[in-house]
Short mmCIF file of C-alpha atoms and ligand atoms in Angstrom, two decimals:
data_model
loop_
_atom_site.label_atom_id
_atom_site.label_comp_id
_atom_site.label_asym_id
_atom_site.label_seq_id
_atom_site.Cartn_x
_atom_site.Cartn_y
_atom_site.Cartn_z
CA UNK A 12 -3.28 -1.79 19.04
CA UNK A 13 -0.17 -3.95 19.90
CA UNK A 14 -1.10 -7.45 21.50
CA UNK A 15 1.00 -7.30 24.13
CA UNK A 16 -0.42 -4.09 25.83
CA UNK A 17 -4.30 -5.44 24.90
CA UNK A 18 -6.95 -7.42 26.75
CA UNK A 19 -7.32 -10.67 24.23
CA UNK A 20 -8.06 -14.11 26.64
CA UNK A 21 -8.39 -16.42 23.87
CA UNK A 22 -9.60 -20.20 24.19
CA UNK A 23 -8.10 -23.17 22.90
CA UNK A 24 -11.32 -25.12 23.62
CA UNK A 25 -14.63 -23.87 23.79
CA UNK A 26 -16.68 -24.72 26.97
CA UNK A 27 -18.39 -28.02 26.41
CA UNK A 28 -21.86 -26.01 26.81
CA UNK A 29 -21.24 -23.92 24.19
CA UNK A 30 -23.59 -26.06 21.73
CA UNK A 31 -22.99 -23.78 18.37
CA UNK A 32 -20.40 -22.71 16.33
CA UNK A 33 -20.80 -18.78 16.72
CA UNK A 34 -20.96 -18.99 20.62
CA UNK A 35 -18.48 -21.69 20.66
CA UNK A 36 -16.01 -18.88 18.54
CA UNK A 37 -17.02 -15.75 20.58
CA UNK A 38 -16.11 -17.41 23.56
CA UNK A 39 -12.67 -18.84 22.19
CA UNK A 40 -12.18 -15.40 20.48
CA UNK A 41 -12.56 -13.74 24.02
CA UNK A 42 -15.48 -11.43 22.98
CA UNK A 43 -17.69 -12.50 25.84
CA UNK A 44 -17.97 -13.74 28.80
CA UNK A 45 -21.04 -15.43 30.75
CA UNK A 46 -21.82 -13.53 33.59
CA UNK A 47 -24.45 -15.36 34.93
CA UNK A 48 -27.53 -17.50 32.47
CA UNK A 49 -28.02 -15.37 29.26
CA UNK A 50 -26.27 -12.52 31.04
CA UNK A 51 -22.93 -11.58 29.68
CA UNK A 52 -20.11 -9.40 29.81
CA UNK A 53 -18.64 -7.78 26.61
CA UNK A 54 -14.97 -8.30 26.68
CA UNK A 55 -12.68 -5.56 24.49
CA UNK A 56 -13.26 -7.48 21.00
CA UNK A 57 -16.55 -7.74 21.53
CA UNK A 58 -17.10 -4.70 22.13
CA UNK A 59 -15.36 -3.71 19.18
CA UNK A 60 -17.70 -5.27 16.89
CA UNK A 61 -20.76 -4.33 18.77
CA UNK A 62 -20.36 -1.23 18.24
CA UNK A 63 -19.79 -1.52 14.94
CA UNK A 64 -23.29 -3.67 13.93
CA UNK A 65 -24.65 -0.17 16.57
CA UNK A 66 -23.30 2.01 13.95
CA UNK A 67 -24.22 0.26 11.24
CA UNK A 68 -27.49 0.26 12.57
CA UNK A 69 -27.76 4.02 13.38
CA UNK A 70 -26.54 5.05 10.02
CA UNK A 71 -29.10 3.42 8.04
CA UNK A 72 -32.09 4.32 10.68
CA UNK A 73 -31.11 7.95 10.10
CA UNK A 74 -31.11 7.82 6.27
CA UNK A 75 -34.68 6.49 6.46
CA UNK A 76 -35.57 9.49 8.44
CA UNK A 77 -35.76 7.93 12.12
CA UNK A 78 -34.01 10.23 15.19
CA UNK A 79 -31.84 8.80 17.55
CA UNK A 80 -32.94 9.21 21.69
CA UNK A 81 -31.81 7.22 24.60
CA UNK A 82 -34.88 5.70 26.60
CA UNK A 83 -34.02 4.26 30.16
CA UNK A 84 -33.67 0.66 30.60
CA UNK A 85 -35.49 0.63 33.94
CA UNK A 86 -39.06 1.60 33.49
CA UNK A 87 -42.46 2.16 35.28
CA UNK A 88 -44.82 -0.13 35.96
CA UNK A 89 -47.70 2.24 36.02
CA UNK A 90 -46.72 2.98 32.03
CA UNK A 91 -47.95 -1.05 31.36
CA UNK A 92 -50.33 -0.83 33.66
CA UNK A 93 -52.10 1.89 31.37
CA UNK A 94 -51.91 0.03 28.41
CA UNK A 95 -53.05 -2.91 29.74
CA UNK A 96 -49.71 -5.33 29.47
CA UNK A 97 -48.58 -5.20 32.97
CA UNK A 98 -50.20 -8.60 33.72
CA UNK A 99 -49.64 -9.59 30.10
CA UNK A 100 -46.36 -10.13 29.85
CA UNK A 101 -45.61 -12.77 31.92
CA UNK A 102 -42.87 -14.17 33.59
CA UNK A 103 -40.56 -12.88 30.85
CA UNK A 104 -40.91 -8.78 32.62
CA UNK A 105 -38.08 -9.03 35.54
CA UNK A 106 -39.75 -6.64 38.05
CA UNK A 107 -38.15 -4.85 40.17
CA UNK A 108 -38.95 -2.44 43.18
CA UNK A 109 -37.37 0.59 44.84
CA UNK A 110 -37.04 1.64 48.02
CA UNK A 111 -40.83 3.54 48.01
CA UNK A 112 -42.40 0.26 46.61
CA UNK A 113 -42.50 1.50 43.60
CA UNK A 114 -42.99 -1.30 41.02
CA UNK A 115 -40.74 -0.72 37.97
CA UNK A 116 -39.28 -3.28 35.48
CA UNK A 117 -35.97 -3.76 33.19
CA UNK A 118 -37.75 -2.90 29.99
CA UNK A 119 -38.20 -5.66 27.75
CA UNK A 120 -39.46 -3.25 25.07
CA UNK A 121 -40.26 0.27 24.80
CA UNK A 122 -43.63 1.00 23.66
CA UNK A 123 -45.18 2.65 26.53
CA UNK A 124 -42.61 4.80 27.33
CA UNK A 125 -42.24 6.27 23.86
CA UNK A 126 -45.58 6.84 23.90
CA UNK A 127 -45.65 8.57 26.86
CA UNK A 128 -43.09 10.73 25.68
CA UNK A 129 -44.78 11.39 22.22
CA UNK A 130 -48.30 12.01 24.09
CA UNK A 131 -46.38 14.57 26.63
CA UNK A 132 -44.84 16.36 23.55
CA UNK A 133 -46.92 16.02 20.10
CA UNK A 134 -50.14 17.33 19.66
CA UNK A 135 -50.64 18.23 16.35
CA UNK A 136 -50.66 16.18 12.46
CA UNK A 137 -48.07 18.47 11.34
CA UNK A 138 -45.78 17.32 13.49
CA UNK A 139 -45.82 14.46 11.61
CA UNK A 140 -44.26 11.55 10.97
CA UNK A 141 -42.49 11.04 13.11
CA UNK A 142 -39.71 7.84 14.09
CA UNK A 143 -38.12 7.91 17.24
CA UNK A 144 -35.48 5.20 17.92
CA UNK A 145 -32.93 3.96 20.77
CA UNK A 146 -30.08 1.96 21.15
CA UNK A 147 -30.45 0.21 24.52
CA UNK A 148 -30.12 -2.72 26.34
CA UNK A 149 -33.46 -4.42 27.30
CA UNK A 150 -33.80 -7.49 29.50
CA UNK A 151 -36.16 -10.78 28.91
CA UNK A 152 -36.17 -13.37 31.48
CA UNK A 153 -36.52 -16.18 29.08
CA UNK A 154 -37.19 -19.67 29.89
CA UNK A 155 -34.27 -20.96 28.03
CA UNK A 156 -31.40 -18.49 27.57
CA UNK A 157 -28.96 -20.29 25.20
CA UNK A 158 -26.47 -20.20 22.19
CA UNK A 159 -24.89 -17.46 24.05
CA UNK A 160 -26.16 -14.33 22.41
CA UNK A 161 -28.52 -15.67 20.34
CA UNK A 162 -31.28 -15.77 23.18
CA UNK A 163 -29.81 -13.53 25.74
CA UNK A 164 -31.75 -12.55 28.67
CA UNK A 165 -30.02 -8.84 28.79
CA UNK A 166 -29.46 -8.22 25.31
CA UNK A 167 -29.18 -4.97 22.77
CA UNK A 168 -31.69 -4.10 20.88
CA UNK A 169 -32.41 -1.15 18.33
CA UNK A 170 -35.87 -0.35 18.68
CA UNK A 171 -37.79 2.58 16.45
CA UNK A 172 -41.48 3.79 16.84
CA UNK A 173 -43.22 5.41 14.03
CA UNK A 174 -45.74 8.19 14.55
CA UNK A 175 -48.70 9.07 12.00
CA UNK A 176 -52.02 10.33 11.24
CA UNK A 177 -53.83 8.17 9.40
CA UNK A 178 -53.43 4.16 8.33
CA UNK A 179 -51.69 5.41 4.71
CA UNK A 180 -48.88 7.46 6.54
CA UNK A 181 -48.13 4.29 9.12
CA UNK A 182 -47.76 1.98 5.96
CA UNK A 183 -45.58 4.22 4.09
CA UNK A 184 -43.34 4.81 7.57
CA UNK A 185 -43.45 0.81 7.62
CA UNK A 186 -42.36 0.97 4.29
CA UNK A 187 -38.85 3.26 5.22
CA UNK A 188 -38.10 0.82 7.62
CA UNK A 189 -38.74 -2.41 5.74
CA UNK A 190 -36.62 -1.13 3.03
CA UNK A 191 -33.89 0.09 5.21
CA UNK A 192 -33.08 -3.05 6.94
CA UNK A 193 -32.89 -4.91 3.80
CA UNK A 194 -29.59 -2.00 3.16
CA UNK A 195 -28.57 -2.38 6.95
CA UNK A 196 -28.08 -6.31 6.96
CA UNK A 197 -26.85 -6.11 3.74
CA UNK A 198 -24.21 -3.73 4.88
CA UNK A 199 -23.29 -6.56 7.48
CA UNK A 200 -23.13 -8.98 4.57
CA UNK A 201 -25.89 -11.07 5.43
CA UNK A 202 -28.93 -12.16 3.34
CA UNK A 203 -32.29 -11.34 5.54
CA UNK A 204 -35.35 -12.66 3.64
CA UNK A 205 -38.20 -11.17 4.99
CA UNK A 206 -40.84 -13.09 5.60
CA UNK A 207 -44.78 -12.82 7.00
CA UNK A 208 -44.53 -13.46 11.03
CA UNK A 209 -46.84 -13.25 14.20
CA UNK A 210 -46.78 -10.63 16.23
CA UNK A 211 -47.16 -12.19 19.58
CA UNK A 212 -46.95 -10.06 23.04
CA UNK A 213 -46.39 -6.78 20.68
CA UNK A 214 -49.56 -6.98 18.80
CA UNK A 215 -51.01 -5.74 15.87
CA UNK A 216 -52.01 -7.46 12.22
CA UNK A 217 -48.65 -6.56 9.91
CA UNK A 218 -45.77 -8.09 10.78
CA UNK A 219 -42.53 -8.95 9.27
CA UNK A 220 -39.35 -10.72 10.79
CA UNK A 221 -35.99 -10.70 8.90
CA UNK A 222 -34.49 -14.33 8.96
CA UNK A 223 -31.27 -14.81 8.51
CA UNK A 224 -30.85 -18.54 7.07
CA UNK A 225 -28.41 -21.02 9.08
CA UNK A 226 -28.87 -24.58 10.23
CA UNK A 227 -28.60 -23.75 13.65
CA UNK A 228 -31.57 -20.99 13.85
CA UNK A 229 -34.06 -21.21 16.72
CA UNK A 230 -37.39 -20.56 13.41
CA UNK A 231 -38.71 -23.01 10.87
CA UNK A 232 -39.12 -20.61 7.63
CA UNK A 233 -40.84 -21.31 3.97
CA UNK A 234 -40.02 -19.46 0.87
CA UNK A 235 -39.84 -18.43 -2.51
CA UNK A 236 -35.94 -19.47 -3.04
CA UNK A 237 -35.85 -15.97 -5.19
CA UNK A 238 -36.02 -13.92 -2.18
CA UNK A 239 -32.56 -15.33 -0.82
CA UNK A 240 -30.33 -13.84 -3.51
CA UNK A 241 -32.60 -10.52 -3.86
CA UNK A 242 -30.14 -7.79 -4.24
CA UNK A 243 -30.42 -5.04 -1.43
CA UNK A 244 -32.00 -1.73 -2.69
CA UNK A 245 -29.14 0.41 -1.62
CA UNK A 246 -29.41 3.82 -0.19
CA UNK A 247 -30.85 5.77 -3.03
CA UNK A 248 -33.92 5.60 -2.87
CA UNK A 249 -36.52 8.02 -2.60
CA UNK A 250 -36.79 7.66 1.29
CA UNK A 251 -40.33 9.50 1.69
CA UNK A 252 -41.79 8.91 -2.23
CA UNK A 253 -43.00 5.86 -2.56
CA UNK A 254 -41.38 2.69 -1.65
CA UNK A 255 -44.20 0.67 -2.16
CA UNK A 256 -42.93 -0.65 -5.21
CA UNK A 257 -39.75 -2.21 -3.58
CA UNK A 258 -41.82 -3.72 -0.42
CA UNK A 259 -43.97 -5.49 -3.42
CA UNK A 260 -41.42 -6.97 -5.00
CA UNK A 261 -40.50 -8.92 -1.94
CA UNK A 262 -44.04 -9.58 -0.66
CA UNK A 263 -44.96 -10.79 -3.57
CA UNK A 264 -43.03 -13.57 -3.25
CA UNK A 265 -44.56 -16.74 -0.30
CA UNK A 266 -42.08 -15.97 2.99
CA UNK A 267 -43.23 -17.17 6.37
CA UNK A 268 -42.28 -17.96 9.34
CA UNK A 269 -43.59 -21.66 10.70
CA UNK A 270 -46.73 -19.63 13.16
CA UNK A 271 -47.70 -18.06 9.78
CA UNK A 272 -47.02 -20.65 7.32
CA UNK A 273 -49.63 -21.33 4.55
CA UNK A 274 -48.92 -25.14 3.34
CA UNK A 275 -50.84 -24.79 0.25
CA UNK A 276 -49.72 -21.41 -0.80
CA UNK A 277 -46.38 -22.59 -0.54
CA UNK A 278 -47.03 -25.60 -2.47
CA UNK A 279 -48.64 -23.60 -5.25
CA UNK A 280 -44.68 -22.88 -5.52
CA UNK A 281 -42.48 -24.96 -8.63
CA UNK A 282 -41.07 -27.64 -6.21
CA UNK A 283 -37.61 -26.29 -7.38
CA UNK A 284 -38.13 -23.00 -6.26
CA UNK A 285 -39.33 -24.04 -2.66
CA UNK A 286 -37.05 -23.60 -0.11
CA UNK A 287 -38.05 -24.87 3.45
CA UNK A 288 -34.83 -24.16 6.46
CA UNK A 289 -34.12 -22.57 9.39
CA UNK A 290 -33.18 -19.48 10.18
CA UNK A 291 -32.09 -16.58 12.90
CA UNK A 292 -34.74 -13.53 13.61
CA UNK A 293 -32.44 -11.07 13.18
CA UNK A 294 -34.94 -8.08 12.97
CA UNK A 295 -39.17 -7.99 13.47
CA UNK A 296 -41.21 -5.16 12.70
CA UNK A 297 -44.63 -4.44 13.34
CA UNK A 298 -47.56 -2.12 12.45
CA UNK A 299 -50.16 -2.03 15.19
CA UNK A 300 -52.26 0.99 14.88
CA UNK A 301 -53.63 2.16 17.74
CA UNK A 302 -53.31 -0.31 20.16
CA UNK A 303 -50.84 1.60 22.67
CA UNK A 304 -52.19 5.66 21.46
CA UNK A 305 -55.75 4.43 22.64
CA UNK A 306 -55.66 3.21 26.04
CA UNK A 307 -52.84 6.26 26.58
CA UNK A 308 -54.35 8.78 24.91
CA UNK A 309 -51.87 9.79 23.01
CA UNK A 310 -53.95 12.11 20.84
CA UNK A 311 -52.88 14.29 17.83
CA UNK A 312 -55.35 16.77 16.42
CA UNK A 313 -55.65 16.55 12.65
CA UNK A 314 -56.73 18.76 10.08
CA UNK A 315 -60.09 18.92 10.59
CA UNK A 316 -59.39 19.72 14.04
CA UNK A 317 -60.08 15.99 15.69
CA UNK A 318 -58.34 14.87 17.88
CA UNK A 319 -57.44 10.77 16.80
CA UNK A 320 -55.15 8.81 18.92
CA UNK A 321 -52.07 8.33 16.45
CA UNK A 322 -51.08 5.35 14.19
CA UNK A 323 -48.02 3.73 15.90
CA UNK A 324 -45.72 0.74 14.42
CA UNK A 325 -42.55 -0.59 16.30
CA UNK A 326 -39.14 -1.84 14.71
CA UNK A 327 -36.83 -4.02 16.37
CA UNK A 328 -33.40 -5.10 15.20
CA UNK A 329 -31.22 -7.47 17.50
CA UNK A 330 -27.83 -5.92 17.29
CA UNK A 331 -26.27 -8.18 19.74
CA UNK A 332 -27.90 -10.99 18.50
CA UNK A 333 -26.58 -9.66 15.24
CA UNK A 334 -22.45 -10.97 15.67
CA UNK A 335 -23.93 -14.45 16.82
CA UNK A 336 -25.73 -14.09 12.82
CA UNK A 337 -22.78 -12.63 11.61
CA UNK A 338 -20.32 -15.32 12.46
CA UNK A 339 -22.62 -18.42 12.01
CA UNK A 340 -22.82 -16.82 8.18
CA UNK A 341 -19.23 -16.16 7.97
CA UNK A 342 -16.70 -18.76 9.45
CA UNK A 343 -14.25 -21.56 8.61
CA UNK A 344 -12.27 -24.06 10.72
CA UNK A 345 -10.26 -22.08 11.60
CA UNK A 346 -12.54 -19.21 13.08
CA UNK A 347 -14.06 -16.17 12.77
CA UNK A 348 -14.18 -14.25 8.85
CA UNK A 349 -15.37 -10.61 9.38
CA UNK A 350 -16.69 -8.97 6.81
CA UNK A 351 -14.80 -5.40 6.78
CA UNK A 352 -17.79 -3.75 7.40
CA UNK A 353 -17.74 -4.62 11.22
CA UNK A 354 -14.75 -6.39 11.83
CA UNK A 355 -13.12 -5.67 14.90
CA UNK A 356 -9.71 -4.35 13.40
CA UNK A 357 -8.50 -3.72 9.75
CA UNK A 358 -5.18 -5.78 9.37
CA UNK A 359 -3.41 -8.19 11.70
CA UNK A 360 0.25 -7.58 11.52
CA UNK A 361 2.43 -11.02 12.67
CA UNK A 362 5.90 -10.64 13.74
CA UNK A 363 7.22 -14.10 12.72
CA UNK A 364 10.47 -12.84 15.11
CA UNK A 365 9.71 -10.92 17.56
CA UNK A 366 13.48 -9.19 18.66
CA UNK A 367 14.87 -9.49 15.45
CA UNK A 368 15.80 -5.87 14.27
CA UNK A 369 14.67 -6.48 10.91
CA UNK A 370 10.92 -7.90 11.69
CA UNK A 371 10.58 -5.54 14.23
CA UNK A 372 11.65 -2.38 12.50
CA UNK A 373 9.01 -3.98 9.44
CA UNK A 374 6.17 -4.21 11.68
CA UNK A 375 7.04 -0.92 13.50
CA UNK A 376 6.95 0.94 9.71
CA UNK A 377 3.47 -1.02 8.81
CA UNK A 378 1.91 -0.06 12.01
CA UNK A 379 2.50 2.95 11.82
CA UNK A 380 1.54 3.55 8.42
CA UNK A 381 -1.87 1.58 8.76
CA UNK A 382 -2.23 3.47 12.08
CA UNK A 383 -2.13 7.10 10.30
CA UNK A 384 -4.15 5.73 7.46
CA UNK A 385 -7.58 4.74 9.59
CA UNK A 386 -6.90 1.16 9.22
CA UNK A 387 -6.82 -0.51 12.91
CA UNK A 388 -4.26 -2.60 12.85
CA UNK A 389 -3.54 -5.11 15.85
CA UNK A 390 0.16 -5.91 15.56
CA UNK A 391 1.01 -9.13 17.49
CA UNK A 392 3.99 -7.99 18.98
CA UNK A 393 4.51 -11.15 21.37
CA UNK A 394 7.13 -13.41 21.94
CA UNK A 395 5.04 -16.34 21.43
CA UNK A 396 5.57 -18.63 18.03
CA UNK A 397 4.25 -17.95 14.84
CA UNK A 398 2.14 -20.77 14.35
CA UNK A 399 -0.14 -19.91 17.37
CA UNK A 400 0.04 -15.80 15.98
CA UNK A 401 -1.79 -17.54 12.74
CA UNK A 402 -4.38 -19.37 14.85
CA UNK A 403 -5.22 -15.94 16.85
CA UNK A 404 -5.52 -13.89 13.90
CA UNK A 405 -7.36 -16.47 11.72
CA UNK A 406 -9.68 -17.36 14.77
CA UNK A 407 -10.71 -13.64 15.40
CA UNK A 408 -11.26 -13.41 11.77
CA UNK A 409 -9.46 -9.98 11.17
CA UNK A 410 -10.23 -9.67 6.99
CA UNK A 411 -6.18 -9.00 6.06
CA UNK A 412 -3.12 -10.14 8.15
CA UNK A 413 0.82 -8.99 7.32
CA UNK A 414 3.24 -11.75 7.84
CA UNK A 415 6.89 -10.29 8.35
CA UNK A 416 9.54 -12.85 8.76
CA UNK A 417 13.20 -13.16 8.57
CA UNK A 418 13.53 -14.95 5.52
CA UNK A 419 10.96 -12.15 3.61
CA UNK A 420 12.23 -9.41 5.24
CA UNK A 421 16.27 -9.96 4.08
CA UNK A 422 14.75 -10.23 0.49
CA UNK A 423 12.48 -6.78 1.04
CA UNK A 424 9.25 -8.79 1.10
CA UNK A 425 6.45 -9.30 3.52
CA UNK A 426 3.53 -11.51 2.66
CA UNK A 427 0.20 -10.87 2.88
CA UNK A 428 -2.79 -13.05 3.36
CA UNK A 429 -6.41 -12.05 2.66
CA UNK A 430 -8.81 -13.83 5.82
CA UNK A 431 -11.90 -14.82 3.82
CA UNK A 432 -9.94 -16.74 0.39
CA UNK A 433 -6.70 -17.77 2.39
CA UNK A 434 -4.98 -16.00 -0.74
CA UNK A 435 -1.26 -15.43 0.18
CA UNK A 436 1.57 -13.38 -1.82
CA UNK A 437 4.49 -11.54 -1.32
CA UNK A 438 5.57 -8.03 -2.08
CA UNK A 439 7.75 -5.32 -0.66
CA UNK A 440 6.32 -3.51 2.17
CA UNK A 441 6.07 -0.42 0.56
CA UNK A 442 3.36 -1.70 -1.74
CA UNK A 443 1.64 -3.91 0.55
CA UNK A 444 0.96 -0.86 2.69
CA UNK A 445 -0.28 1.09 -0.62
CA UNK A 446 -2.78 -1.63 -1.32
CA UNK A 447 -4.02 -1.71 2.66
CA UNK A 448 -4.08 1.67 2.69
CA UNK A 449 -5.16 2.73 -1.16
CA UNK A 450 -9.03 4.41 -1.80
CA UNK A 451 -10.19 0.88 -2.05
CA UNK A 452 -9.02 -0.96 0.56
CA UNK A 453 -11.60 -2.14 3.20
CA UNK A 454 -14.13 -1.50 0.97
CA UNK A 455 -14.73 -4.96 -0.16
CA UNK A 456 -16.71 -7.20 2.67
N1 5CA B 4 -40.96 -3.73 20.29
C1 5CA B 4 -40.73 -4.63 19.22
C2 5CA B 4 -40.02 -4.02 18.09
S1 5CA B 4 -39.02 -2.68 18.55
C3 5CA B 4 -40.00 -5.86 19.74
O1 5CA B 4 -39.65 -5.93 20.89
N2 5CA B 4 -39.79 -6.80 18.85
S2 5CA B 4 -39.14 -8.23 19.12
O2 5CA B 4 -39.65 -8.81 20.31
O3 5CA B 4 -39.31 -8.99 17.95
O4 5CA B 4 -37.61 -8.00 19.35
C4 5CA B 4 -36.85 -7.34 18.35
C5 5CA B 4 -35.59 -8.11 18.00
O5 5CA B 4 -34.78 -8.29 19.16
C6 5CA B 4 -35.85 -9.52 17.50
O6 5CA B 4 -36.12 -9.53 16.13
C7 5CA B 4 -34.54 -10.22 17.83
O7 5CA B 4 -33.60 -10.01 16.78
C8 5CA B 4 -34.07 -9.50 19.07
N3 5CA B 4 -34.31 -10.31 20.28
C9 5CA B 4 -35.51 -10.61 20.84
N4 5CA B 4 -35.34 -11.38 21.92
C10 5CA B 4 -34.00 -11.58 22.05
C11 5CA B 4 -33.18 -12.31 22.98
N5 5CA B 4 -33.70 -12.95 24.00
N6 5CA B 4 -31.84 -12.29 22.79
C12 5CA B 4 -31.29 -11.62 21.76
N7 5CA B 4 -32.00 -10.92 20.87
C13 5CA B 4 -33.34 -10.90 21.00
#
């Protein structure tokens, strides 16, 4: 992408309301804009990244066996009235009705209407498990929308449902998706400790949230201090063997969130090992039986010929919430650091002099080069000066940026400058592009 032909309305000064650092930066960065209170729009590098947390997402839910649909985002009200959280829910449900006064509602969640599509569809065990999940934009009308995406009140959410027979086959599907959101935040570079939560308005008696630790997190967490540098399991793993070995080695370990916190358990800790902060929900997931199956019959028959309504769990990741994590993880002064993994583009590619033959003919070869190779370069092909290029492209934390200048260029060198260590050095373009382009390049977060 060249600069000049994109859609990039960067801030010099964040709005005064902006009262953290990774809303302050998405807003200077021009990723989003407020549309109205916890409502925003998702400008082009926004999007960017968004999408790439989504995919991130969807990759790892479909290792671990889970299959993509698309629910709607405006549902019935009859669905909540059958399970009984219609009334429930609050003032958070924005409800909504049509032109038949019909009531319906913006979905906050999706837990009736995946079970009314399971109940219309499945009625035997051996079409089971089963994990259906959706990508989709669900809407809260929360008494204190803030830190910009953080506590949206339209916001995106992955959500997965698990389908089984019996108690055993709902732990072990709450087993594939505790183990593959350790892999999918990991992917994103961020440490999620998971840690022993309430379920609130969802329900059920196992519950785990993923907390991402940061000063400026909305939860008060407790935990073994081990649990933070826990290495990810990785994608090998025996997806539908038994991962109960894995889960263990985490829950054996004290990790709660404040509702569920067990003073004298976590005391029974070696004072160095204690580690009491706050942190950022990034995911929650939940195992709840037969709380939604019952009251809408959403019967299977099993092998004895019974029908039983089926064992449900739900799994919720916030994936917008996700590049708010991301960034209050992963910054400087002087902005944004991407990991690779989601980063919005590859390389940044800084014309020092813009009009100079030399530069430009540089820059031209590079971008074209990175282009061809998959590496999504934004070349800032502007007139302006190169100081304020270096503040763009360090503030929306593109991982490598390409400095051509006049001086470099008349000796056959262009410098390049790695985001996350500030590391600097100069070599001829030829090999610069080898290294951005080479088998390893963008592999490293
Ligand atoms: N049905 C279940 C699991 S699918 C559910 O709704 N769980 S939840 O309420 O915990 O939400 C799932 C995730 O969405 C949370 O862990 C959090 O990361 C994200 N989330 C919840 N509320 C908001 C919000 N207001 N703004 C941004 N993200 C949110």
């Amino acid at each position: 992408m060249r600069l000049s032909r994109y859609f990039l309305p960067v801030l010099k000064e964040a709005p005064s309301d902006a009262q953290i650092v990774s809303h302050q930066l998405m807003l200077r960065a021009g990723m989003i804009r407020q549309e109205a209170a916890g409502i925003y729009a998702w400008l082009p590098l926004g999007l960017k990244v968004l999408k790439k947390v989504e995919q991130i997402v969807r990759e790892e839910m479909d290792r671990a066996g889970a299959i993509e649909l698309l629910m709607p985002t405006i549902q019935l009200a009859d669905l909540w009235r059958e399970s009984g959280r219609y009334e429930a829910y609050g003032d958070e449900m924005l409800r909504i009705t049509d032109r038949n006064k019909r009531d319906l509602l913006y979905g906050p969640t999706a837990e009736e209407v995946v079970t009314d599509i399971f109940r219309a569809h499945v009625r035997s065990y051996k079409e089971l498990p089963k994990n259906l999940y959706n990508i989709q934009w669900k809407f809260r009308d929360e008494t204190r929308p803030r830190f910009g995406v953080m506590r949206g009140r339209e916001f995106l959410m992955k959500d997965a449902y698990s389908f089984d027979l019996d108690a055993e086959g709902a732990r072990k599907a709450y087993n594939r998706m505790f183990v593959a959101y350790l892999n999918l935040f990991s992917r994103m570079g961020l440490k999620a400790v998971p840690m022993r939560a309430d379920t609130g308005p969802i329900g059920g008696d196992l519950s785990h949230e993923f907390i991402v630790l940061a000063d400026t997190g909305e939860s008060a967490v407790f935990c073994h201090k081990d649990l933070v540098e826990m290495a990810a399991p990785g994608p090998d793993v025996d997806w539908f063997g038994d991962l109960q070995p894995l889960v263990n080695q985490r829950t054996a370990l004290y990790a709660a969130t404040e509702e569920m916190h067990d003073a004298a358990a976590f005391d029974a800790i070696p004072e160095g090992d204690r580690l009491s902060a706050r942190g950022i929900e990034v995911g929650h997931i939940f195992s709840f039986g037969t709380k939604y199956s019952e009251p809408m019959k959403a019967l299977v028959t099993g092998p004895d010929g019974k029908d039983v309504p089926v064992q449900m769990g739900s799994y919720g990741v916030g994936v917008s919430r996700l590049l708010g994590a991301i960034i209050e993880a992963s910054h400087d002064e002087g902005g944004i650091i991407w990991p690779e993994s989601v980063a919005p583009f590859g390389v940044g590619i800084i014309n020092m002099r813009q009009g100079d033959a030399a530069c430009d003919e540089a820059c031209e070869t590079a971008y074209q080069a990175l282009k061809a190779a998959g590496r999504d370069p934004l070349y800032d092909d502007t007139d302006t000066r190169g100081g304020a290029k270096f503040a763009t492209m360090d503030l929306i934390g593109v991982p490598w940026q390409l400095i051509v200048g006049p001086k470099g260029v008349a000796e056959g060198v262009v410098e390049i400058k790695n985001r996350k260590t500030g590391e600097r050095h100069s070599a001829p373009l030829a090999d610069v592009i080898a290294q951005l382009t080479g088998p390893q390049s963008g592999k490293a977060a």
